PDB file of C-alpha atoms in Angstrom:
ATOM      1  CA  MET A 165      40.677  30.363  30.809  1.00 57.00           C
ATOM      2  CA  PRO A 166      38.069  30.935  33.576  1.00 59.00           C
ATOM      3  CA  CYS A 167      36.974  34.284  32.224  1.00 68.00           C
ATOM      4  CA  VAL A 168      36.803  32.986  28.640  1.00 78.00           C
ATOM      5  CA  ALA A 169      34.682  30.096  29.979  1.00 83.00           C
ATOM      6  CA  HIS A 170      32.488  32.692  31.692  1.00 89.00           C
ATOM      7  CA  LEU A 171      32.255  34.654  28.470  1.00 90.00           C
ATOM      8  CA  GLY A 172      31.162  31.463  26.710  1.00 90.00           C
ATOM      9  CA  GLU A 173      28.453  30.840  29.301  1.00 92.00           C
ATOM     10  CA  VAL A 174      27.201  34.407  28.900  1.00 95.00           C
ATOM     11  CA  ALA A 175      27.272  34.032  25.090  1.00 95.00           C
ATOM     12  CA  ARG A 176      25.281  30.777  25.243  1.00 95.00           C
ATOM     13  CA  ASN A 177      22.671  32.535  27.383  1.00 97.00           C
ATOM     14  CA  TYR A 178      22.730  35.814  25.470  1.00 97.00           C
ATOM     15  CA  GLU A 179      19.159  35.535  24.212  1.00 96.00           C
ATOM     16  CA  ARG A 180      17.901  34.843  27.736  1.00 96.00           C
ATOM     17  CA  LEU A 181      19.760  37.886  28.981  1.00 97.00           C
ATOM     18  CA  ARG A 182      18.406  40.067  26.185  1.00 97.00           C
ATOM     19  CA  ALA A 183      14.898  38.795  26.847  1.00 96.00           C
ATOM     20  CA  ALA A 184      15.390  40.002  30.423  1.00 96.00           C
ATOM     21  CA  GLY A 185      16.433  43.413  29.086  1.00 96.00           C
ATOM     22  CA  ILE A 186      20.159  42.913  29.631  1.00 97.00           C
ATOM     23  CA  GLY A 187      22.735  43.733  26.979  1.00 97.00           C
ATOM     24  CA  VAL A 188      26.347  42.608  27.252  1.00 97.00           C
ATOM     25  CA  ILE A 189      29.636  44.373  26.622  1.00 97.00           C
ATOM     26  CA  ALA A 190      32.908  42.481  27.147  1.00 96.00           C
ATOM     27  CA  VAL A 191      35.975  44.556  27.990  1.00 96.00           C
ATOM     28  CA  GLY A 192      39.561  43.377  27.894  1.00 94.00           C
ATOM     29  CA  HIS A 193      42.834  45.254  28.189  1.00 93.00           C
ATOM     30  CA  ALA A 194      44.930  43.744  25.395  1.00 91.00           C
ATOM     31  CA  PRO A 195      45.862  45.635  22.208  1.00 91.00           C
ATOM     32  CA  PRO A 196      43.144  45.716  19.510  1.00 93.00           C
ATOM     33  CA  ALA A 197      44.990  43.120  17.373  1.00 91.00           C
ATOM     34  CA  ILE A 198      44.562  40.561  20.175  1.00 90.00           C
ATOM     35  CA  VAL A 199      40.881  41.486  20.479  1.00 91.00           C
ATOM     36  CA  GLU A 200      40.466  41.015  16.734  1.00 92.00           C
ATOM     37  CA  ARG A 201      41.918  37.486  16.912  1.00 90.00           C
ATOM     38  CA  PHE A 202      39.741  36.701  19.924  1.00 89.00           C
ATOM     39  CA  VAL A 203      36.563  37.929  18.224  1.00 89.00           C
ATOM     40  CA  GLU A 204      37.349  35.868  15.100  1.00 90.00           C
ATOM     41  CA  ARG A 205      37.950  32.796  17.270  1.00 88.00           C
ATOM     42  CA  GLU A 206      35.064  33.070  19.727  1.00 85.00           C
ATOM     43  CA  ARG A 207      32.421  34.837  17.593  1.00 88.00           C
ATOM     44  CA  VAL A 208      30.479  36.099  20.594  1.00 92.00           C
ATOM     45  CA  PRO A 209      27.169  37.847  19.801  1.00 95.00           C
ATOM     46  CA  PHE A 210      27.933  41.069  21.685  1.00 96.00           C
ATOM     47  CA  PRO A 211      30.555  43.828  21.462  1.00 96.00           C
ATOM     48  CA  VAL A 212      34.073  43.028  22.653  1.00 96.00           C
ATOM     49  CA  VAL A 213      36.219  46.088  23.222  1.00 96.00           C
ATOM     50  CA  THR A 214      39.468  46.863  24.936  1.00 96.00           C
ATOM     51  CA  ASP A 215      40.581  49.282  27.618  1.00 95.00           C
ATOM     52  CA  PRO A 216      44.368  49.315  27.134  1.00 93.00           C
ATOM     53  CA  ASN A 217      45.007  51.860  29.871  1.00 94.00           C
ATOM     54  CA  ARG A 218      42.673  49.981  32.217  1.00 94.00           C
ATOM     55  CA  GLU A 219      40.853  53.151  33.216  1.00 95.00           C
ATOM     56  CA  GLY A 220      37.650  51.169  33.627  1.00 96.00           C
ATOM     57  CA  TYR A 221      39.377  48.417  35.603  1.00 95.00           C
ATOM     58  CA  LYS A 222      40.883  51.000  37.927  1.00 95.00           C
ATOM     59  CA  HIS A 223      37.625  52.882  38.363  1.00 95.00           C
ATOM     60  CA  VAL A 224      35.677  49.818  39.443  1.00 94.00           C
ATOM     61  CA  GLY A 225      38.495  48.671  41.702  1.00 94.00           C
ATOM     62  CA  LEU A 226      39.741  45.609  39.844  1.00 94.00           C
ATOM     63  CA  GLY A 227      43.234  44.926  41.092  1.00 86.00           C
ATOM     64  CA  ARG A 228      45.990  42.468  40.312  1.00 80.00           C
ATOM     65  CA  VAL A 229      47.059  39.336  42.121  1.00 76.00           C
ATOM     66  CA  SER A 230      50.499  37.878  42.751  1.00 72.00           C
ATOM     67  CA  VAL A 231      51.936  34.724  41.215  1.00 74.00           C
ATOM     68  CA  TRP A 232      51.320  32.891  44.529  1.00 77.00           C
ATOM     69  CA  HIS A 233      47.601  33.403  44.029  1.00 70.00           C
ATOM     70  CA  PHE A 234      47.613  30.655  41.380  1.00 72.00           C
ATOM     71  CA  PHE A 235      49.041  28.088  43.796  1.00 74.00           C
ATOM     72  CA  ARG A 236      46.111  28.314  46.219  1.00 81.00           C
ATOM     73  CA  PRO A 237      44.360  24.911  46.406  1.00 80.00           C
ATOM     74  CA  ARG A 238      40.952  26.372  45.555  1.00 81.00           C
ATOM     75  CA  ILE A 239      42.309  28.131  42.464  1.00 75.00           C
ATOM     76  CA  VAL A 240      44.148  25.006  41.277  1.00 74.00           C
ATOM     77  CA  LEU A 241      41.000  22.928  41.854  1.00 80.00           C
ATOM     78  CA  ASN A 242      38.831  25.376  39.909  1.00 74.00           C
ATOM     79  CA  PHE A 243      41.261  25.365  36.973  1.00 73.00           C
ATOM     80  CA  LEU A 244      41.250  21.538  37.016  1.00 75.00           C
ATOM     81  CA  LYS A 245      37.433  21.510  37.005  1.00 78.00           C
ATOM     82  CA  LEU A 246      37.433  23.707  33.900  1.00 71.00           C
ATOM     83  CA  LEU A 247      39.966  21.427  32.190  1.00 74.00           C
ATOM     84  CA  PHE A 248      37.805  18.374  32.932  1.00 73.00           C
ATOM     85  CA  ARG A 249      34.832  20.262  31.466  1.00 76.00           C
ATOM     86  CA  GLY A 250      36.779  20.549  28.230  1.00 73.00           C
ATOM     87  CA  GLU A 251      37.935  24.149  28.452  1.00 69.00           C
ATOM     88  CA  LYS A 252      41.198  24.748  26.631  1.00 67.00           C
ATOM     89  CA  ILE A 253      44.342  26.403  27.906  1.00 65.00           C
ATOM     90  CA  ARG A 254      45.457  28.917  25.304  1.00 64.00           C
ATOM     91  CA  ARG A 255      48.826  30.574  25.092  1.00 66.00           C
ATOM     92  CA  LEU A 256      48.901  34.099  26.418  1.00 63.00           C
ATOM     93  CA  THR A 257      50.583  36.757  24.381  1.00 65.00           C
ATOM     94  CA  HIS A 258      53.229  38.884  26.048  1.00 64.00           C
ATOM     95  CA  THR A 259      50.809  41.807  25.883  1.00 69.00           C
ATOM     96  CA  GLU A 260      48.373  40.209  28.311  1.00 72.00           C
ATOM     97  CA  ASP A 261      48.516  40.514  32.073  1.00 79.00           C
ATOM     98  CA  VAL A 262      47.554  37.215  33.687  1.00 80.00           C
ATOM     99  CA  PHE A 263      47.590  38.848  37.110  1.00 85.00           C
ATOM    100  CA  GLN A 264      44.750  41.278  36.337  1.00 88.00           C
ATOM    101  CA  LEU A 265      41.417  40.427  37.950  1.00 92.00           C
ATOM    102  CA  GLY A 266      38.100  40.800  36.155  1.00 93.00           C
ATOM    103  CA  GLY A 267      34.552  41.378  37.248  1.00 95.00           C
ATOM    104  CA  ASP A 268      30.921  41.762  36.236  1.00 96.00           C
ATOM    105  CA  PHE A 269      28.971  44.989  36.621  1.00 97.00           C
ATOM    106  CA  LEU A 270      25.323  45.535  35.832  1.00 97.00           C
ATOM    107  CA  ILE A 271      24.725  49.135  34.792  1.00 97.00           C
ATOM    108  CA  ASP A 272      21.736  51.106  33.556  1.00 96.00           C
ATOM    109  CA  ARG A 273      21.461  53.455  30.574  1.00 96.00           C
ATOM    110  CA  SER A 274      22.965  56.320  32.560  1.00 97.00           C
ATOM    111  CA  ARG A 275      25.934  54.070  33.480  1.00 97.00           C
ATOM    112  CA  THR A 276      24.915  53.820  37.120  1.00 96.00           C
ATOM    113  CA  VAL A 277      26.167  50.604  38.669  1.00 96.00           C
ATOM    114  CA  LEU A 278      23.179  48.540  39.809  1.00 95.00           C
ATOM    115  CA  HIS A 279      25.219  45.565  40.928  1.00 95.00           C
ATOM    116  CA  ALA A 280      28.960  45.118  41.285  1.00 95.00           C
ATOM    117  CA  TYR A 281      30.700  41.736  41.291  1.00 96.00           C
ATOM    118  CA  PRO A 282      34.467  42.254  41.337  1.00 95.00           C
ATOM    119  CA  SER A 283      36.088  38.817  41.128  1.00 91.00           C
ATOM    120  CA  ARG A 284      37.688  37.770  44.400  1.00 87.00           C
ATOM    121  CA  ASP A 285      40.135  35.545  42.565  1.00 83.00           C
ATOM    122  CA  ALA A 286      41.136  34.427  39.063  1.00 76.00           C
ATOM    123  CA  THR A 287      38.370  31.815  38.886  1.00 84.00           C
ATOM    124  CA  ASP A 288      35.550  33.708  40.581  1.00 85.00           C
ATOM    125  CA  ARG A 289      32.686  34.639  38.246  1.00 91.00           C
ATOM    126  CA  PRO A 290      28.924  34.895  38.802  1.00 94.00           C
ATOM    127  CA  SER A 291      26.544  32.437  37.154  1.00 94.00           C
ATOM    128  CA  VAL A 292      24.106  33.604  34.498  1.00 96.00           C
ATOM    129  CA  GLU A 293      21.312  32.841  36.984  1.00 96.00           C
ATOM    130  CA  ALA A 294      22.901  35.245  39.458  1.00 96.00           C
ATOM    131  CA  ILE A 295      23.185  37.935  36.781  1.00 96.00           C
ATOM    132  CA  LEU A 296      19.506  37.487  35.892  1.00 96.00           C
ATOM    133  CA  SER A 297      18.594  37.798  39.568  1.00 96.00           C
ATOM    134  CA  TRP A 298      20.462  41.111  39.818  1.00 94.00           C
ATOM    135  CA  ALA A 299      18.313  42.536  37.036  1.00 88.00           C
ATOM    136  CA  ALA A 300      15.136  41.122  38.567  1.00 87.00           C
ATOM    137  CA  GLY A 301      15.976  42.590  41.960  1.00 74.00           C
TER     138      GLY A 301
ATOM    139  CA  MET B 194      34.825  52.194  43.563  1.00 50.00           C
ATOM    140  CA  SER B 195      33.464  53.819  46.671  1.00 47.00           C
ATOM    141  CA  GLU B 196      29.934  52.451  46.634  1.00 49.00           C
ATOM    142  CA  GLU B 197      27.715  50.197  44.601  1.00 50.00           C
ATOM    143  CA  ARG B 198      25.564  52.983  43.126  1.00 76.00           C
ATOM    144  CA  ASP B 199      28.496  54.587  41.436  1.00 91.00           C
ATOM    145  CA  THR B 200      27.994  56.170  38.021  1.00 95.00           C
ATOM    146  CA  LEU B 201      30.729  55.171  35.639  1.00 97.00           C
ATOM    147  CA  PRO B 202      32.445  57.786  33.505  1.00 97.00           C
ATOM    148  CA  ASP B 203      31.739  57.536  29.793  1.00 97.00           C
ATOM    149  CA  PHE B 204      34.906  55.550  29.198  1.00 96.00           C
ATOM    150  CA  THR B 205      36.505  55.434  25.783  1.00 97.00           C
ATOM    151  CA  PHE B 206      37.273  51.889  24.691  1.00 97.00           C
ATOM    152  CA  LEU B 207      38.808  50.570  21.484  1.00 97.00           C
ATOM    153  CA  ARG B 208      37.051  48.192  19.134  1.00 96.00           C
ATOM    154  CA  ALA B 209      38.927  45.251  17.613  1.00 93.00           C
ATOM    155  CA  ASN B 210      39.653  47.420  14.558  1.00 94.00           C
ATOM    156  CA  GLY B 211      41.274  50.057  16.771  1.00 95.00           C
ATOM    157  CA  VAL B 212      38.449  52.583  16.433  1.00 97.00           C
ATOM    158  CA  ALA B 213      37.539  54.391  19.651  1.00 97.00           C
ATOM    159  CA  VAL B 214      34.033  53.997  21.021  1.00 98.00           C
ATOM    160  CA  LYS B 215      32.365  55.495  24.068  1.00 98.00           C
ATOM    161  CA  LEU B 216      30.696  53.237  26.613  1.00 98.00           C
ATOM    162  CA  SER B 217      27.446  55.163  26.116  1.00 97.00           C
ATOM    163  CA  GLU B 218      27.506  54.295  22.385  1.00 98.00           C
ATOM    164  CA  LEU B 219      27.607  50.586  23.198  1.00 97.00           C
ATOM    165  CA  ILE B 220      24.678  50.591  25.613  1.00 97.00           C
ATOM    166  CA  GLU B 221      21.535  49.304  23.857  1.00 95.00           C
ATOM    167  CA  LEU B 222      19.156  48.122  26.553  1.00 96.00           C
ATOM    168  CA  ASP B 223      17.944  49.358  29.946  1.00 95.00           C
ATOM    169  CA  ARG B 224      20.450  47.079  31.647  1.00 97.00           C
ATOM    170  CA  THR B 225      23.942  46.189  30.480  1.00 97.00           C
ATOM    171  CA  LEU B 226      26.351  43.613  31.824  1.00 97.00           C
ATOM    172  CA  LEU B 227      29.796  45.134  31.658  1.00 97.00           C
ATOM    173  CA  LEU B 228      32.051  42.122  31.751  1.00 96.00           C
ATOM    174  CA  PHE B 229      35.679  42.928  32.501  1.00 96.00           C
ATOM    175  CA  LEU B 230      37.912  40.085  31.329  1.00 92.00           C
ATOM    176  CA  ARG B 231      41.178  39.023  32.890  1.00 86.00           C
ATOM    177  CA  HIS B 232      42.658  38.301  29.483  1.00 76.00           C
ATOM    178  CA  PHE B 233      41.772  36.857  26.077  1.00 75.00           C
ATOM    179  CA  ALA B 234      43.419  33.435  26.408  1.00 65.00           C
TER     180      ALA B 234
END
């Protein structure tokens, strides 16, 4: 839920990002059929692709967390905040790994990483304002 | 990743229709936010 909420925030600000010269590519790790359902449901204005072997995740150092991670007070509180904001809890398919962490990486045309933001926990994502500041800096 | 100014390999991803696509083929602008999701739920 937190990363889909983040994706929604990025989608709502897509034109602002593009105006700042920033394109967006969303990467998951589920099978393509799950991506297809997601794209039909969310209709985000940028490419959504999948990395089933998680080569990209591994390369940028995105690890996995344990089940106990989700019982930390801060994580529980952040999930509750999202629920109060109206975000929905959707059922995971058995093909998805809830313990995988995500992250945001600003790269240039030659794929050099200009800014790396690996999520510290399951609810940790940068704001759109922060992403815009990375590009400005 | 060893340092921030790492250059990513030209990863091969799969589109929703199962067709392979290189990261370099998806890059349109001078800057790209590569957003790695935890999952699609």
